[in-house]
């Protein structure tokens, strides 16, 4: 678990920037009608701009490799942190599939709902309903992204994929575009960026704001045709492709070491 760092003037100013940007999000959402009308074309560039700006405030330096497909597609990515949302959403307007807990987060949850995020309650057995909603969104011309690992990781490897939701692309006749995301510092994989285990949002956010810029690489892989495919075989193929791409991005770095963070906490105490 990451514990909150000591407050400083720099950290306070950056925290105020985040708060101001969240409030700006509410103003933009109200002015653009996000709270009243869903899935309107002019919403997309506004949402993408707001997420790109949030990524910048969070000290994220994003590098994009490859090209997202122009047509509506089901995006699948490895999942490292809550920061994946502003990173990937800033690349292109997209509807995310997120865990239901996010809808209850202060301010952020309300903005996520307004932006068209689809929510799933883990272990609730509602995957069929969510799959149908994803397929409807794809047929409606929207990109949809989900994290097939079902949880966050330290970003070193790709976990086994859950294949059920790949059926949404098959039902809609849309391609699947796999991608990988990698957070790095000068020594290898970034130790603070992963949001894993017992991490809590507030102290994790404070650590991100307290640190230096984080380099984030996003690599888009070749789209995979889904029409007539088998969901399990499609998921396995994407998993293998993404595992190799992630290894190539971090160059075989060691898993991020969080023990060094605990040492810093003890020294600070």
GROMACS .gro file of C-alpha atoms in nm:
model
  269
    1UNK     CA    1   0.000   0.000   0.000
    2UNK     CA    2   0.121   0.351  -0.085
    3UNK     CA    3   0.095   0.601   0.201
    4UNK     CA    4   0.042   0.972   0.148
    5UNK     CA    5   0.357   1.187   0.123
    6UNK     CA    6   0.416   1.490   0.343
    7UNK     CA    7   0.236   1.800   0.220
    8UNK     CA    8   0.447   2.071   0.053
    9UNK     CA    9   0.370   2.395  -0.127
   10UNK     CA   10   0.438   2.236  -0.466
   11UNK     CA   11   0.211   1.942  -0.386
   12UNK     CA   12  -0.064   2.175  -0.262
   13UNK     CA   13  -0.050   2.383  -0.582
   14UNK     CA   14  -0.068   2.071  -0.800
   15UNK     CA   15  -0.360   1.941  -0.595
   16UNK     CA   16  -0.540   2.270  -0.649
   17UNK     CA   17  -0.479   2.232  -1.023
   18UNK     CA   18  -0.651   1.893  -1.017
   19UNK     CA   19  -0.944   2.030  -0.819
   20UNK     CA   20  -0.978   2.324  -1.058
   21UNK     CA   21  -0.972   2.092  -1.358
   22UNK     CA   22  -1.243   1.873  -1.208
   23UNK     CA   23  -1.459   2.181  -1.156
   24UNK     CA   24  -1.387   2.289  -1.512
   25UNK     CA   25  -1.508   1.944  -1.620
   26UNK     CA   26  -1.842   2.006  -1.451
   27UNK     CA   27  -1.876   2.346  -1.618
   28UNK     CA   28  -1.792   2.201  -1.961
   29UNK     CA   29  -2.027   1.907  -1.906
   30UNK     CA   30  -2.309   2.146  -1.819
   31UNK     CA   31  -2.243   2.388  -2.105
   32UNK     CA   32  -2.206   2.109  -2.364
   33UNK     CA   33  -2.513   1.927  -2.239
   34UNK     CA   34  -2.330   1.614  -2.121
   35UNK     CA   35  -2.561   1.587  -1.821
   36UNK     CA   36  -2.871   1.610  -2.041
   37UNK     CA   37  -2.787   1.453  -2.380
   38UNK     CA   38  -2.580   1.139  -2.430
   39UNK     CA   39  -2.355   1.036  -2.718
   40UNK     CA   40  -2.369   1.362  -2.915
   41UNK     CA   41  -2.089   1.406  -3.172
   42UNK     CA   42  -1.965   1.741  -3.038
   43UNK     CA   43  -1.910   1.590  -2.692
   44UNK     CA   44  -1.624   1.369  -2.814
   45UNK     CA   45  -1.350   1.632  -2.876
   46UNK     CA   46  -1.441   1.812  -2.552
   47UNK     CA   47  -1.404   1.492  -2.347
   48UNK     CA   48  -1.078   1.398  -2.520
   49UNK     CA   49  -0.933   1.747  -2.459
   50UNK     CA   50  -1.033   1.741  -2.093
   51UNK     CA   51  -0.870   1.400  -2.041
   52UNK     CA   52  -0.549   1.506  -2.222
   53UNK     CA   53  -0.527   1.812  -2.000
   54UNK     CA   54  -0.583   1.597  -1.690
   55UNK     CA   55  -0.300   1.367  -1.798
   56UNK     CA   56  -0.071   1.668  -1.830
   57UNK     CA   57  -0.165   1.795  -1.483
   58UNK     CA   58  -0.087   1.447  -1.346
   59UNK     CA   59   0.272   1.477  -1.479
   60UNK     CA   60   0.216   1.219  -1.752
   61UNK     CA   61   0.421   1.252  -2.071
   62UNK     CA   62   0.233   1.038  -2.323
   63UNK     CA   63   0.394   0.889  -2.633
   64UNK     CA   64   0.168   0.711  -2.885
   65UNK     CA   65   0.303   0.444  -3.117
   66UNK     CA   66   0.096   0.302  -3.401
   67UNK     CA   67  -0.244   0.421  -3.519
   68UNK     CA   68  -0.593   0.361  -3.382
   69UNK     CA   69  -0.832   0.242  -3.651
   70UNK     CA   70  -1.064   0.505  -3.797
   71UNK     CA   71  -1.375   0.286  -3.785
   72UNK     CA   72  -1.554   0.205  -3.458
   73UNK     CA   73  -1.364  -0.070  -3.279
   74UNK     CA   74  -1.345  -0.256  -2.952
   75UNK     CA   75  -1.023  -0.147  -2.785
   76UNK     CA   76  -0.856  -0.385  -2.538
   77UNK     CA   77  -0.567  -0.279  -2.316
   78UNK     CA   78  -0.365  -0.404  -2.024
   79UNK     CA   79  -0.463  -0.229  -1.703
   80UNK     CA   80  -0.209  -0.067  -1.469
   81UNK     CA   81  -0.377   0.229  -1.300
   82UNK     CA   82  -0.677   0.459  -1.284
   83UNK     CA   83  -0.449   0.690  -1.488
   84UNK     CA   84  -0.505   0.462  -1.789
   85UNK     CA   85  -0.836   0.646  -1.835
   86UNK     CA   86  -0.700   0.998  -1.899
   87UNK     CA   87  -0.406   0.853  -2.096
   88UNK     CA   88  -0.614   0.642  -2.338
   89UNK     CA   89  -0.918   0.870  -2.342
   90UNK     CA   90  -0.696   1.160  -2.440
   91UNK     CA   91  -0.574   0.976  -2.749
   92UNK     CA   92  -0.921   0.943  -2.900
   93UNK     CA   93  -1.277   0.986  -2.772
   94UNK     CA   94  -1.390   0.651  -2.637
   95UNK     CA   95  -1.644   0.490  -2.406
   96UNK     CA   96  -1.484   0.298  -2.123
   97UNK     CA   97  -1.606  -0.007  -1.941
   98UNK     CA   98  -1.522   0.044  -1.576
   99UNK     CA   99  -1.584  -0.122  -1.243
  100UNK     CA  100  -1.901  -0.006  -1.069
  101UNK     CA  101  -1.707   0.146  -0.777
  102UNK     CA  102  -1.584   0.428  -1.003
  103UNK     CA  103  -1.941   0.556  -1.042
  104UNK     CA  104  -1.939   0.625  -0.666
  105UNK     CA  105  -1.611   0.821  -0.663
  106UNK     CA  106  -1.666   1.189  -0.570
  107UNK     CA  107  -1.689   1.419  -0.875
  108UNK     CA  108  -1.500   1.174  -1.098
  109UNK     CA  109  -1.783   0.922  -1.093
  110UNK     CA  110  -2.038   1.180  -1.201
  111UNK     CA  111  -1.817   1.299  -1.484
  112UNK     CA  112  -1.753   0.939  -1.593
  113UNK     CA  113  -2.126   0.874  -1.614
  114UNK     CA  114  -2.181   1.193  -1.813
  115UNK     CA  115  -1.906   1.089  -2.056
  116UNK     CA  116  -2.088   0.765  -2.136
  117UNK     CA  117  -1.883   0.518  -1.930
  118UNK     CA  118  -2.036   0.171  -1.903
  119UNK     CA  119  -2.013   0.013  -1.559
  120UNK     CA  120  -1.989  -0.350  -1.452
  121UNK     CA  121  -2.028  -0.494  -1.102
  122UNK     CA  122  -1.762  -0.760  -1.063
  123UNK     CA  123  -1.904  -1.097  -0.966
  124UNK     CA  124  -2.264  -0.989  -1.025
  125UNK     CA  125  -2.325  -1.206  -1.332
  126UNK     CA  126  -2.434  -0.912  -1.547
  127UNK     CA  127  -2.173  -0.970  -1.820
  128UNK     CA  128  -2.441  -1.057  -2.078
  129UNK     CA  129  -2.619  -0.728  -2.021
  130UNK     CA  130  -2.291  -0.536  -2.036
  131UNK     CA  131  -2.187  -0.720  -2.354
  132UNK     CA  132  -2.515  -0.622  -2.521
  133UNK     CA  133  -2.465  -0.257  -2.419
  134UNK     CA  134  -2.110  -0.263  -2.559
  135UNK     CA  135  -2.233  -0.411  -2.888
  136UNK     CA  136  -2.504  -0.142  -2.913
  137UNK     CA  137  -2.242   0.131  -2.857
  138UNK     CA  138  -2.020  -0.016  -3.130
  139UNK     CA  139  -2.312  -0.036  -3.373
  140UNK     CA  140  -2.386   0.327  -3.289
  141UNK     CA  141  -2.042   0.433  -3.416
  142UNK     CA  142  -1.866   0.466  -3.081
  143UNK     CA  143  -1.533   0.317  -2.977
  144UNK     CA  144  -1.550   0.108  -2.659
  145UNK     CA  145  -1.255   0.007  -2.443
  146UNK     CA  146  -1.234  -0.258  -2.175
  147UNK     CA  147  -0.954  -0.419  -1.975
  148UNK     CA  148  -0.978  -0.797  -2.029
  149UNK     CA  149  -0.747  -0.880  -1.736
  150UNK     CA  150  -1.030  -0.771  -1.506
  151UNK     CA  151  -0.792  -0.601  -1.261
  152UNK     CA  152  -0.486  -0.379  -1.246
  153UNK     CA  153  -0.130  -0.513  -1.250
  154UNK     CA  154   0.220  -0.377  -1.188
  155UNK     CA  155   0.261  -0.334  -1.565
  156UNK     CA  156   0.535  -0.595  -1.602
  157UNK     CA  157   0.329  -0.866  -1.770
  158UNK     CA  158  -0.019  -0.937  -1.905
  159UNK     CA  159  -0.253  -1.158  -1.704
  160UNK     CA  160  -0.493  -1.417  -1.839
  161UNK     CA  161  -0.780  -1.255  -2.033
  162UNK     CA  162  -1.150  -1.304  -1.964
  163UNK     CA  163  -1.296  -1.375  -2.312
  164UNK     CA  164  -1.671  -1.315  -2.264
  165UNK     CA  165  -1.681  -0.947  -2.353
  166UNK     CA  166  -1.490  -1.001  -2.679
  167UNK     CA  167  -1.826  -1.129  -2.803
  168UNK     CA  168  -1.945  -0.766  -2.822
  169UNK     CA  169  -1.715  -0.701  -3.121
  170UNK     CA  170  -1.828  -1.026  -3.286
  171UNK     CA  171  -2.194  -0.933  -3.239
  172UNK     CA  172  -2.137  -0.582  -3.378
  173UNK     CA  173  -1.912  -0.696  -3.663
  174UNK     CA  174  -1.642  -0.450  -3.553
  175UNK     CA  175  -1.267  -0.507  -3.534
  176UNK     CA  176  -1.080  -0.551  -3.206
  177UNK     CA  177  -0.777  -0.327  -3.162
  178UNK     CA  178  -0.534  -0.443  -2.894
  179UNK     CA  179  -0.294  -0.197  -2.732
  180UNK     CA  180  -0.050  -0.187  -2.442
  181UNK     CA  181   0.031   0.087  -2.194
  182UNK     CA  182   0.361   0.115  -2.008
  183UNK     CA  183   0.464   0.361  -1.731
  184UNK     CA  184   0.839   0.420  -1.695
  185UNK     CA  185   1.097   0.627  -1.515
  186UNK     CA  186   1.469   0.649  -1.582
  187UNK     CA  187   1.541   0.316  -1.413
  188UNK     CA  188   1.270   0.103  -1.575
  189UNK     CA  189   0.906   0.043  -1.487
  190UNK     CA  190   0.766   0.319  -1.267
  191UNK     CA  191   0.716   0.198  -0.906
  192UNK     CA  192   0.439   0.446  -0.813
  193UNK     CA  193   0.222   0.444  -1.127
  194UNK     CA  194   0.055   0.102  -1.068
  195UNK     CA  195  -0.267   0.121  -0.865
  196UNK     CA  196  -0.273  -0.227  -0.717
  197UNK     CA  197  -0.342  -0.430  -0.405
  198UNK     CA  198  -0.461  -0.218  -0.112
  199UNK     CA  199  -0.376   0.117  -0.271
  200UNK     CA  200  -0.623   0.395  -0.196
  201UNK     CA  201  -0.700   0.669  -0.448
  202UNK     CA  202  -0.618   0.979  -0.239
  203UNK     CA  203  -0.263   0.885  -0.126
  204UNK     CA  204  -0.185   0.742  -0.469
  205UNK     CA  205  -0.291   1.067  -0.636
  206UNK     CA  206  -0.078   1.268  -0.391
  207UNK     CA  207   0.228   1.056  -0.470
  208UNK     CA  208   0.176   1.104  -0.843
  209UNK     CA  209   0.147   1.481  -0.800
  210UNK     CA  210   0.448   1.490  -0.568
  211UNK     CA  211   0.678   1.315  -0.816
  212UNK     CA  212   0.845   1.408  -1.141
  213UNK     CA  213   0.699   1.350  -1.487
  214UNK     CA  214   0.614   0.990  -1.574
  215UNK     CA  215   0.681   0.864  -1.927
  216UNK     CA  216   0.385   0.672  -2.063
  217UNK     CA  217   0.406   0.469  -2.383
  218UNK     CA  218   0.087   0.361  -2.558
  219UNK     CA  219   0.134   0.117  -2.847
  220UNK     CA  220  -0.153   0.034  -3.081
  221UNK     CA  221  -0.123  -0.309  -3.242
  222UNK     CA  222  -0.276  -0.427  -3.567
  223UNK     CA  223  -0.658  -0.452  -3.552
  224UNK     CA  224  -0.806  -0.801  -3.551
  225UNK     CA  225  -1.122  -0.879  -3.751
  226UNK     CA  226  -1.395  -1.010  -3.522
  227UNK     CA  227  -1.685  -1.098  -3.754
  228UNK     CA  228  -1.740  -1.474  -3.737
  229UNK     CA  229  -1.456  -1.525  -3.488
  230UNK     CA  230  -1.461  -1.731  -3.169
  231UNK     CA  231  -1.446  -1.510  -2.859
  232UNK     CA  232  -1.209  -1.739  -2.668
  233UNK     CA  233  -0.966  -1.776  -2.960
  234UNK     CA  234  -0.979  -1.401  -3.026
  235UNK     CA  235  -0.904  -1.322  -2.662
  236UNK     CA  236  -0.613  -1.566  -2.652
  237UNK     CA  237  -0.463  -1.421  -2.971
  238UNK     CA  238  -0.488  -1.063  -2.839
  239UNK     CA  239  -0.339  -1.171  -2.506
  240UNK     CA  240  -0.034  -1.322  -2.677
  241UNK     CA  241   0.015  -1.021  -2.904
  242UNK     CA  242  -0.010  -0.779  -2.614
  243UNK     CA  243   0.225  -0.980  -2.393
  244UNK     CA  244   0.499  -0.965  -2.657
  245UNK     CA  245   0.438  -0.594  -2.723
  246UNK     CA  246   0.455  -0.505  -2.353
  247UNK     CA  247   0.781  -0.696  -2.311
  248UNK     CA  248   0.921  -0.508  -2.608
  249UNK     CA  249   0.815  -0.173  -2.461
  250UNK     CA  250   0.981  -0.217  -2.123
  251UNK     CA  251   1.274  -0.415  -2.262
  252UNK     CA  252   1.265  -0.691  -2.004
  253UNK     CA  253   1.285  -0.455  -1.705
  254UNK     CA  254   1.243  -0.601  -1.360
  255UNK     CA  255   0.899  -0.567  -1.197
  256UNK     CA  256   0.863  -0.231  -1.018
  257UNK     CA  257   1.000  -0.240  -0.663
  258UNK     CA  258   0.771  -0.088  -0.405
  259UNK     CA  259   0.992  -0.178  -0.109
  260UNK     CA  260   1.197   0.133  -0.188
  261UNK     CA  261   0.882   0.341  -0.141
  262UNK     CA  262   0.829   0.197   0.205
  263UNK     CA  263   1.186   0.298   0.287
  264UNK     CA  264   1.112   0.653   0.181
  265UNK     CA  265   0.801   0.655   0.404
  266UNK     CA  266   1.006   0.542   0.705
  267UNK     CA  267   1.269   0.810   0.641
  268UNK     CA  268   0.999   1.075   0.607
  269UNK     CA  269   0.848   0.961   0.935
   0.00000   0.00000   0.00000
